[in-house]
Coordinates of C-alpha atoms in Angstrom, one line a residue:
X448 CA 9.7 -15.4 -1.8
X449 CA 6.8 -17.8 -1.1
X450 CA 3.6 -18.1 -3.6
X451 CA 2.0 -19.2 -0.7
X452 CA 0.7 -17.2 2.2
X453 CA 1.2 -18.6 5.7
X454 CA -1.7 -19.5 8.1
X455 CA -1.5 -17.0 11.5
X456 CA -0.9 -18.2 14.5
X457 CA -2.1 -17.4 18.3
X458 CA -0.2 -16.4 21.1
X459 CA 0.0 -16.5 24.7
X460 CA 0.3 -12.5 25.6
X461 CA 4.5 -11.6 26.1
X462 CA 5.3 -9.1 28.3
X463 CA 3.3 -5.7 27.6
X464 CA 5.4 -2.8 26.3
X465 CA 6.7 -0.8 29.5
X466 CA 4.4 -3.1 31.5
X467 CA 5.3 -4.9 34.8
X468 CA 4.6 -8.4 34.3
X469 CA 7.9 -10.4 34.1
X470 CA 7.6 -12.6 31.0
X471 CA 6.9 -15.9 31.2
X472 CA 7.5 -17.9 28.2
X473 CA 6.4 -21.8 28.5
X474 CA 7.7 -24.6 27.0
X475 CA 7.0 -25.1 23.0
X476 CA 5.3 -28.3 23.7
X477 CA 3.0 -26.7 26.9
X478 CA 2.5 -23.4 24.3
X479 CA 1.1 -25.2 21.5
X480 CA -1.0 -27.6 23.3
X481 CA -2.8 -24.2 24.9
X482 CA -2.6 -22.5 21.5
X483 CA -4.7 -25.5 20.2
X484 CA -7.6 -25.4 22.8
X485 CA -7.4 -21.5 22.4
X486 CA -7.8 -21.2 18.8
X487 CA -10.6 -23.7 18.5
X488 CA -12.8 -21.3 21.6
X489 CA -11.3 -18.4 22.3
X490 CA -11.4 -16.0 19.2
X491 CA -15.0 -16.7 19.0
X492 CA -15.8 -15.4 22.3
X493 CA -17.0 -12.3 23.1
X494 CA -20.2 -10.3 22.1
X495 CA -21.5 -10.7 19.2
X496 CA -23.7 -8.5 16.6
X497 CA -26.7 -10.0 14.5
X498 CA -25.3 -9.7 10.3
X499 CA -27.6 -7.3 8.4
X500 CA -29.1 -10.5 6.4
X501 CA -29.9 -13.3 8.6
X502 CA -32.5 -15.1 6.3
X503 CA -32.6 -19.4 5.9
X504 CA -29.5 -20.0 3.9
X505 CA -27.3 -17.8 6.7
X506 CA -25.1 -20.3 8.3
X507 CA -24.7 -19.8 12.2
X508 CA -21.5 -18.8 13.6
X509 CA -19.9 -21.8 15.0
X510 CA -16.6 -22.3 17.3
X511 CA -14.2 -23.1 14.5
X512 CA -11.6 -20.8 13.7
X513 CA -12.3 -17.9 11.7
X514 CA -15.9 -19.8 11.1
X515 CA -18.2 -18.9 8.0
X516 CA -21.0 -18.5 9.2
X517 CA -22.4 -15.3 9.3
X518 CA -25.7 -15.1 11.0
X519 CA -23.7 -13.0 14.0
X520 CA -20.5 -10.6 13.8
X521 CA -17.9 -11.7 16.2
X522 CA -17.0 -7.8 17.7
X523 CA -13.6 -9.1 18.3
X524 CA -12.6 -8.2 15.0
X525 CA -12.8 -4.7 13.8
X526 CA -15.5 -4.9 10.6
X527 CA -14.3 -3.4 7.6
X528 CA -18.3 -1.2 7.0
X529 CA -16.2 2.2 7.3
X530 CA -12.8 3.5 7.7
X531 CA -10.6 2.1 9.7
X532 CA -7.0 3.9 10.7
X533 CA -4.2 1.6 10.1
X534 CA -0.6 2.1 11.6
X535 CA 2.8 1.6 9.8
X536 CA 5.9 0.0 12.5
X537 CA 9.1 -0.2 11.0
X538 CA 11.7 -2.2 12.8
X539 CA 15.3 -2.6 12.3
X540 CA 18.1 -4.5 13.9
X541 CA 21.6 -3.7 15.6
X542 CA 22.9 -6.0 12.9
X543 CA 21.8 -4.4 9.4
X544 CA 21.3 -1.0 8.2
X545 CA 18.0 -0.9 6.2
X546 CA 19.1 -0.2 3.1
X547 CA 15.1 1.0 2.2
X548 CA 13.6 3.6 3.4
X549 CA 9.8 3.4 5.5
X550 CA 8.4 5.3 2.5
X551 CA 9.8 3.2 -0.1
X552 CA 8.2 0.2 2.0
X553 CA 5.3 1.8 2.4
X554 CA 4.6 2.1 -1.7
X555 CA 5.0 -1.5 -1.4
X556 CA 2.1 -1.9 -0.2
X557 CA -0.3 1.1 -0.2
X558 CA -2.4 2.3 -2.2
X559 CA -2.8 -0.8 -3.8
X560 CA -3.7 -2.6 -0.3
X561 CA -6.5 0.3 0.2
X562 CA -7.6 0.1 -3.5
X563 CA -7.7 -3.5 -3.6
X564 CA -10.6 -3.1 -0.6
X565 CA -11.6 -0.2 -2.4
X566 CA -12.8 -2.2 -5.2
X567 CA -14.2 -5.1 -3.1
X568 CA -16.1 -3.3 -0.5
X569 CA -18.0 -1.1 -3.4
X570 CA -16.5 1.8 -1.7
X571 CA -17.8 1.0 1.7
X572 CA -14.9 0.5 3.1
X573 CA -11.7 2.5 3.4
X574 CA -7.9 1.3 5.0
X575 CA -6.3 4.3 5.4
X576 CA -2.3 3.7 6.0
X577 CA -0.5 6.0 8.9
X578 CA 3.2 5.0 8.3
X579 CA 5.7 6.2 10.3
X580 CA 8.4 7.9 9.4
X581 CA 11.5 6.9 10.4
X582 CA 13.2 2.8 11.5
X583 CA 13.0 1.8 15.2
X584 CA 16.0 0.1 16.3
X585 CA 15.0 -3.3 17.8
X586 CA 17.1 -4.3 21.1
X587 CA 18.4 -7.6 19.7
X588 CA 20.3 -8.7 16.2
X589 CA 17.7 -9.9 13.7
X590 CA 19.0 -13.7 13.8
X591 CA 18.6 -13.8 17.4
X592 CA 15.2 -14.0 16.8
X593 CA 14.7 -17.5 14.7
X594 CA 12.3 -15.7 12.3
X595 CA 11.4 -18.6 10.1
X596 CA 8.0 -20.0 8.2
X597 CA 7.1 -22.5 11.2
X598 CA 8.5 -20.0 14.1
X599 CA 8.2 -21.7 17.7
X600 CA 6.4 -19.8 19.8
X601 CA 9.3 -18.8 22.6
X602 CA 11.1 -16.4 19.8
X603 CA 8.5 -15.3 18.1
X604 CA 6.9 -14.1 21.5
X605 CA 10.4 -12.4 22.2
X606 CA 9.8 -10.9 19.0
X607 CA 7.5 -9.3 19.8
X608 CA 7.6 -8.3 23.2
X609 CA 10.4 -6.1 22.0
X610 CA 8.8 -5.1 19.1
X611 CA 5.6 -3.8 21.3
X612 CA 8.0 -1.9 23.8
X613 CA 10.2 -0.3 21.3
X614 CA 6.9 1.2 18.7
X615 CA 5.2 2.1 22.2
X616 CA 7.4 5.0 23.0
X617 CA 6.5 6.4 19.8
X618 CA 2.9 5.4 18.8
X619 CA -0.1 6.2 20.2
X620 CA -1.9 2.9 19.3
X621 CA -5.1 4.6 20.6
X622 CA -5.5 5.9 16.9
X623 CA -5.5 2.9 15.3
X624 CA -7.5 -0.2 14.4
X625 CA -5.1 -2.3 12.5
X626 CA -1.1 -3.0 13.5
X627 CA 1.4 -3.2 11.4
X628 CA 5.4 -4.3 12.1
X629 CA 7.2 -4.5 9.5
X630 CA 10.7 -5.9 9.5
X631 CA 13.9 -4.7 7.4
X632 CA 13.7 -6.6 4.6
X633 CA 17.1 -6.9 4.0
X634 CA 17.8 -7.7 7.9
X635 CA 20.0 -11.2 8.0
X636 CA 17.7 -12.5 10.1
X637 CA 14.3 -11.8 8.3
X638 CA 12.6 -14.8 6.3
X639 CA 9.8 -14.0 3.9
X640 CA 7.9 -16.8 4.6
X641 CA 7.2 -16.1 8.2
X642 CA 5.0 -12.9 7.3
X643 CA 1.6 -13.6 9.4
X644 CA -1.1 -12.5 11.7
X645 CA -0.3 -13.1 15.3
X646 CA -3.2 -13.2 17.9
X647 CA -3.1 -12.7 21.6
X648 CA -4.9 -15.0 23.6
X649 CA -5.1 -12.3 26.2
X650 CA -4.9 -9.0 24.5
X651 CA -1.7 -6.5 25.3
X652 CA -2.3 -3.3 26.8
X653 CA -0.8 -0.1 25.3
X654 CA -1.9 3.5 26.0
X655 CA -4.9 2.1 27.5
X656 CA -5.9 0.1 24.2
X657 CA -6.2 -3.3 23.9
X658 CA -4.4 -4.5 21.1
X659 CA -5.6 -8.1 20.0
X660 CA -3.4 -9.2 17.4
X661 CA -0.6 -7.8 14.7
X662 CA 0.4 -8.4 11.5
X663 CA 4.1 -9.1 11.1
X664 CA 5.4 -8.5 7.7
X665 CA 8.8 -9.8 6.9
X666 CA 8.6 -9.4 2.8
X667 CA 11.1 -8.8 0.7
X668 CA 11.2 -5.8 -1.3
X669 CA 9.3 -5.5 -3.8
X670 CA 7.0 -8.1 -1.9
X671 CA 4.5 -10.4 -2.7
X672 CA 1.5 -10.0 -5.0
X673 CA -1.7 -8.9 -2.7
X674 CA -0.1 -10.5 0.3
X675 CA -1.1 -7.7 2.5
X676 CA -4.6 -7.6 1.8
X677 CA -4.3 -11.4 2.4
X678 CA -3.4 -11.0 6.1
X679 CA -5.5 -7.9 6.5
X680 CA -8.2 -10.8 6.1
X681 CA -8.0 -12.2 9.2
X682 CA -7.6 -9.3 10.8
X683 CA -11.6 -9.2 9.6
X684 CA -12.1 -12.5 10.7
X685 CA -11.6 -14.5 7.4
X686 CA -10.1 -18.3 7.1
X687 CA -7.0 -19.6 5.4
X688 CA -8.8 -21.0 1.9
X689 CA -5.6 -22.7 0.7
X690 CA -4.8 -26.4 1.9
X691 CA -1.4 -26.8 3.3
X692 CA -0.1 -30.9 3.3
X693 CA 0.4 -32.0 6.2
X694 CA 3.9 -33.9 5.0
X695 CA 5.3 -30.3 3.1
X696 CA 4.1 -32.1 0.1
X697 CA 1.6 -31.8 -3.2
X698 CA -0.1 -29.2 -4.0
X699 CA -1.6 -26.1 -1.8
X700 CA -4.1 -23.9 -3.7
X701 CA -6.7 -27.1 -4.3
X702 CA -10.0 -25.4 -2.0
X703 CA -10.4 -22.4 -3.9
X704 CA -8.0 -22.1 -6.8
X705 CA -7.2 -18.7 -7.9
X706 CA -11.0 -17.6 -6.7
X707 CA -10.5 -15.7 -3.2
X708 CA -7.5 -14.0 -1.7
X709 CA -7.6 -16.0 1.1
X710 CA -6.6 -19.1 -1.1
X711 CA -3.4 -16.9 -2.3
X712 CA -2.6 -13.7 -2.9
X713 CA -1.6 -14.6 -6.5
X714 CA -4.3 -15.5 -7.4
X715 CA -5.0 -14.6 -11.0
X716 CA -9.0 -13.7 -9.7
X717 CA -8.3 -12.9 -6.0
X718 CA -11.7 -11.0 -5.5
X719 CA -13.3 -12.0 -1.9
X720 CA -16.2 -14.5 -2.7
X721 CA -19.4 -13.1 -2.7
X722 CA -19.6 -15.3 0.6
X723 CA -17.0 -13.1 2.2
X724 CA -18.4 -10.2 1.2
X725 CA -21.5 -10.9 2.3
X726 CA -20.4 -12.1 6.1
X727 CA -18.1 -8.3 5.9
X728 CA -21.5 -6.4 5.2
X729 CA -20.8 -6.0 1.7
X730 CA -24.0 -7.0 0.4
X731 CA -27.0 -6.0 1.6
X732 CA -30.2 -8.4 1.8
X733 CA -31.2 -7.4 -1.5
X734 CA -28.5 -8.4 -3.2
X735 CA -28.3 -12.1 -1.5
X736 CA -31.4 -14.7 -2.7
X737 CA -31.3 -17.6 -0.5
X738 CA -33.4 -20.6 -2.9
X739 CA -35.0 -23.1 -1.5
X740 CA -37.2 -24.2 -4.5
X741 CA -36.1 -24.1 -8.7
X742 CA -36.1 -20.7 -9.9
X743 CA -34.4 -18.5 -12.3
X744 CA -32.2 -16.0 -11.1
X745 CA -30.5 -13.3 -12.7
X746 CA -26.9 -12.6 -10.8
X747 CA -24.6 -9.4 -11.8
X748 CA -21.1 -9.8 -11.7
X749 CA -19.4 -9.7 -8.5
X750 CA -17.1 -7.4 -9.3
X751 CA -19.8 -4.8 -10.7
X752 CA -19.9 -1.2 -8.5
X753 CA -23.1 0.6 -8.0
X754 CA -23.1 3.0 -10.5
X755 CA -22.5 6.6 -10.0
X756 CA -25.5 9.1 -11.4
X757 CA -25.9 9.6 -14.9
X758 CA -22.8 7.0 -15.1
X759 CA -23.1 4.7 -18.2
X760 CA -22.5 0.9 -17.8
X761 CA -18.7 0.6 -18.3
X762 CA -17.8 3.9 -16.7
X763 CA -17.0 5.5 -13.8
X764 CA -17.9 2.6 -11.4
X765 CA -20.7 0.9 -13.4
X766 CA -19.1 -1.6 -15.4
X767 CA -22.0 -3.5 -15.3
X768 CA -25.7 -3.1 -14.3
X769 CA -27.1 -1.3 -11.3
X770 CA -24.1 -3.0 -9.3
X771 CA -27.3 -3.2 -6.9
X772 CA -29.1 -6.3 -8.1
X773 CA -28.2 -10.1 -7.3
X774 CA -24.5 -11.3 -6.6
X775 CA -24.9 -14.4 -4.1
X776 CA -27.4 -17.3 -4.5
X777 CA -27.3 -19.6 -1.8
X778 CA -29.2 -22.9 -1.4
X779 CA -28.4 -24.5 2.1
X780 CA -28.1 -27.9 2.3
X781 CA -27.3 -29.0 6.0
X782 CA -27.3 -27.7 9.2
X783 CA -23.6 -25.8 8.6
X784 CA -23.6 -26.5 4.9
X785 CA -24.6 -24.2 1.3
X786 CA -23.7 -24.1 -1.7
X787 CA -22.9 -20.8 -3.4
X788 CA -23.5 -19.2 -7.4
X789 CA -22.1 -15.8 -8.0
X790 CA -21.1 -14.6 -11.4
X791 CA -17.4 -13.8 -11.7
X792 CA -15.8 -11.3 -14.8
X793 CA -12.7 -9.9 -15.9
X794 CA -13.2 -6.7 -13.9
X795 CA -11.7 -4.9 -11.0
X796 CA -9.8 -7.4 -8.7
X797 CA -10.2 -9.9 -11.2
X798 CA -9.0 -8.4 -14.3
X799 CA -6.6 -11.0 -14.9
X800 CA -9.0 -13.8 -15.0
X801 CA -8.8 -16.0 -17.6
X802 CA -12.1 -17.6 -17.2
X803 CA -15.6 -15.8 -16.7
X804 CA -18.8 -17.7 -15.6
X805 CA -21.1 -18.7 -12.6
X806 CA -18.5 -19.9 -9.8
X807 CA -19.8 -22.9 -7.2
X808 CA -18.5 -23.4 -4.0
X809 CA -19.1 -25.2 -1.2
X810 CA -19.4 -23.7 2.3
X811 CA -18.8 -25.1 5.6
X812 CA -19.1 -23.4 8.8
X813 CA -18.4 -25.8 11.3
X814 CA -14.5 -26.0 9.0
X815 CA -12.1 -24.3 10.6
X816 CA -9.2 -21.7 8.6
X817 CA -7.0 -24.2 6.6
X818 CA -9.0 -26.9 6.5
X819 CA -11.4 -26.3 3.7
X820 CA -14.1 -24.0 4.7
X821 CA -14.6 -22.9 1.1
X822 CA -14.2 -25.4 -1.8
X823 CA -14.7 -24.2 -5.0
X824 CA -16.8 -26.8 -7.2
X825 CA -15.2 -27.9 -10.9
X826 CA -17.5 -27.6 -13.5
X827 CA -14.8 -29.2 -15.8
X828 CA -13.0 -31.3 -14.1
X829 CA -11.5 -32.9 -17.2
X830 CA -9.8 -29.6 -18.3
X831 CA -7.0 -27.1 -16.9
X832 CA -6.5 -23.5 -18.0
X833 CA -4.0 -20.6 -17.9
X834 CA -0.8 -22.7 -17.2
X835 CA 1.9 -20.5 -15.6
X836 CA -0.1 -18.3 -14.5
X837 CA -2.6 -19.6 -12.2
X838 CA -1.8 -21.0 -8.8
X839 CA -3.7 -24.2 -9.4
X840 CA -4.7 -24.7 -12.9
X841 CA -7.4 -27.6 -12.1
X842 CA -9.4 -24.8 -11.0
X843 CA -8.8 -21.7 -13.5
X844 CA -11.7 -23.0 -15.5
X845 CA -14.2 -23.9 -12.7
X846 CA -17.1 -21.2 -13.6
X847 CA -19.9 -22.9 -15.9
X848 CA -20.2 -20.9 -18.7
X849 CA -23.1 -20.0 -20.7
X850 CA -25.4 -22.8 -22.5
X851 CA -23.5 -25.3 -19.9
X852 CA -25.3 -27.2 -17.2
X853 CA -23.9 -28.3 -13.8
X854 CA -25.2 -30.7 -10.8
X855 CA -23.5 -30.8 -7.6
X856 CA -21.9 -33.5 -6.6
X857 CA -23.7 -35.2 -3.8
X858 CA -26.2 -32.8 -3.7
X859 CA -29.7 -32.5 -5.3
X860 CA -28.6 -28.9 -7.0
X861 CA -28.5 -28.3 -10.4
X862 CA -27.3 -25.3 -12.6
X863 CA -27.8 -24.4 -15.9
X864 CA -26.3 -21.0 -17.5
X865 CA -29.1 -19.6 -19.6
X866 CA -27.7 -16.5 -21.0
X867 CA -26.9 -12.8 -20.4
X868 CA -28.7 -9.7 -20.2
X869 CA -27.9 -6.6 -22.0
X870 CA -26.4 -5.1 -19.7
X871 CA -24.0 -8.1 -18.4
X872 CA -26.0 -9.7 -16.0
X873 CA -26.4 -13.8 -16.3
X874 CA -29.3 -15.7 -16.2
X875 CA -29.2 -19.0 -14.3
X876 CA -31.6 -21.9 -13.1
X877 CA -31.4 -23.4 -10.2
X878 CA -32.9 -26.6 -9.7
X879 CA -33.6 -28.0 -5.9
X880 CA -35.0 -31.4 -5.0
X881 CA -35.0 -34.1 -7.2
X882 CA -35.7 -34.1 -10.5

């Protein structure tokens, strides 16, 4: 298996399950020249919704893949703000008998998928799994297919034109908001590495749905750490945060680090940014302060839940706080630049962190997915932490701690750690301008 997730790719639309059209598969050269121009204009069409918080430091929406800013909701993409039905496809192959069954598959990946948003969301969001029950037989052997990391576009869109037409005879995708196929692990064929999101630059039509895109899951059993709720990302509309070389070479996790699922789904703190959760509707506008002059502010951990009535702090959802104050400061500094402060802990999704602290990052909206959107500042730079652990050690110790003072590079931001509260909270200052 791969520790590193795979960016998704977009599609011309194959032939729709039990539709008419005869499919027309162009050259790879023709099909990735059109997927190029698509993916930098065509996902970001469409209406869009104004964000609940669209204050100063709320970077506007741009035409970059999967951009960051979040002034507007892109209503192509399904927002995670309640519960959305999820269904299970199971495919085999004429050239393997699954030797797993869909419901051992299935506790591969669920309930941790649905806690893991669970615990982000702060319960406002639900994924609720359908799976089906039983393997549907594909027409063609597993290798016939190419299934591979870089996949060309001709087999992967035979792919799944077969797969469409043989889970449309038995799913109603009318039901459902999020697709999933997943492949017999254990299927000659079948590479790990090519798990991604496809997307249809002309949506397929089944039971009188439009489905936009699917995520095809080729893991091995057991399969990656958190790789699910990695692809369920972009299914939201979230970037690639990890930097693949161009060559195959040096190293991949330099953005983000361990800080944000999107950057790798082994990450040792893969908790969505507070950015993230803000542009999902997460956070509401009290919990976001956008500075624009030096002033203290006091953020809560990220990972903090409201708290439940009469629930003391480090109980039942209230491991810190209110889980209602601050978790996002934001002072913009360009036209489709900020820089972020939230305040991550060893709690919920990142339990396993080995470093606590105010986290800076850098956010660009006019960056596309895989390019460095997000890029998590280094607050000691000199140092590493958690070796053989972390995906990219550099970063594992990025937060600035308490008593410790940071300035941006570049940038006339400066933060200084103060303290903490009783209750968990920390106290920062930001400074803004020169001086």
């Amino acid at each position: 298996m791969s520790r590193f997730p795979d960016p998704e790719v977009d599609l011309p639309r194959p032939l729709p399950p039990g539709g008419v059209e005869r499919p027309r598969l162009r050259s790879v050269g023709a099909a990735l020249t059109a997927l190029t121009a698509m993916a930098a204009t065509s996902l970001v069409a469409g209406p869009a919704i104004s964000a609940p918080y669209a204050g100063p430091c709320s970077l506007e929406r741009t035409a970059a893949h999967h951009s960051e800013g979040l002034d507007t909701w892109n209503r192509a993409y399904p927002r995670p703000v309640r519960t959305l039905n999820a269904v299970m496809v199971f495919l085999s192959f004429p050239d393997a008998r699954p030797t797993t069954t869909p419901k051992e598959l299935t506790a591969d990946y669920f309930p941790a998928t649905s806690d893991f948003y669970d615990r982000a969301s702060y319960g406002k969001f639900h994924l609720v799994p359908h799976p089906q029950r039983r393997w549907l037989r594909m027409p063609r052997s597993s290798t016939s297919y190419a299934i591979e990391r870089d996949w060309d576009a001709a087999h992967r869109g035979a792919y799944l034109r077969d797969a469409l037409h043989t889970a449309d005879r038995h799913t109603d995708f009318r039901k459902f908001d999020v697709v999933y196929f997943i492949a017999d692990p254990d299927a000659p064929g079948v590479d790990s590495d090519a798990t991604k999101v496809v997307n249809f630059d002309k949506p397929m039509r089944a039971d009188g749905t439009d489905i936009k895109r699917i995520v095809t899951v080729f893991e091995q059993h057991p399969p990656d750490r958190n790789v699910l709720a990695h692809e369920t990302g972009h299914v939201f509309d979230l970037p690639d945060l990890y930097h693949r070389p161009t060559d195959g070479k040096g190293d991949w996790d330099t953005y983000v680090g361990d800080w944000d699922v999107m950057g790798s789904q082994f990450g040792l703190a893969p908790d969505f940014l507070g950015w993230h959760k803000w542009k999902l509707g997460w956070l509401d506008r009290r919990q976001v302060v956008c500075v624009t002059s030096s002033r203290r502010v006091t953020l809560e951990p990220l990972a903090s839940a409201p708290a439940r009535p009469g629930a003391a702090p480090g109980t039942n959802g209230a491991p810190f706080g209110s889980g209602y104050g601050t978790k996002l400061a934001v002072v913009r500094t360009g036209e489709d630049s900020a820089i972020a402060l939230e305040a991550r802990s060893a709690d919920g999704n990142d339990a396993a962190t080995c470093s606590e602290g105010i986290l800076v990052y850098r956010v660009r909206s006019e960056t596309a997915s895989g390019h460095g959107p997000v890029e998590v500042l280094d607050a000691h730079p000199d140092t590493d932490a958690c070796f053989g652990d972390s995906v990219y050690p550099a970063l594992a110790d990025a937060p600035v701690r308490v008593g410790e003072s940071y300035r941006v590079p570049g940038e006339n931001v400066r933060i200084k750690v103060e303290g903490r509260t009783r209750s968990g909270a920390w106290t920062v200052k930001v400074g803004v301008g020169k001086g």
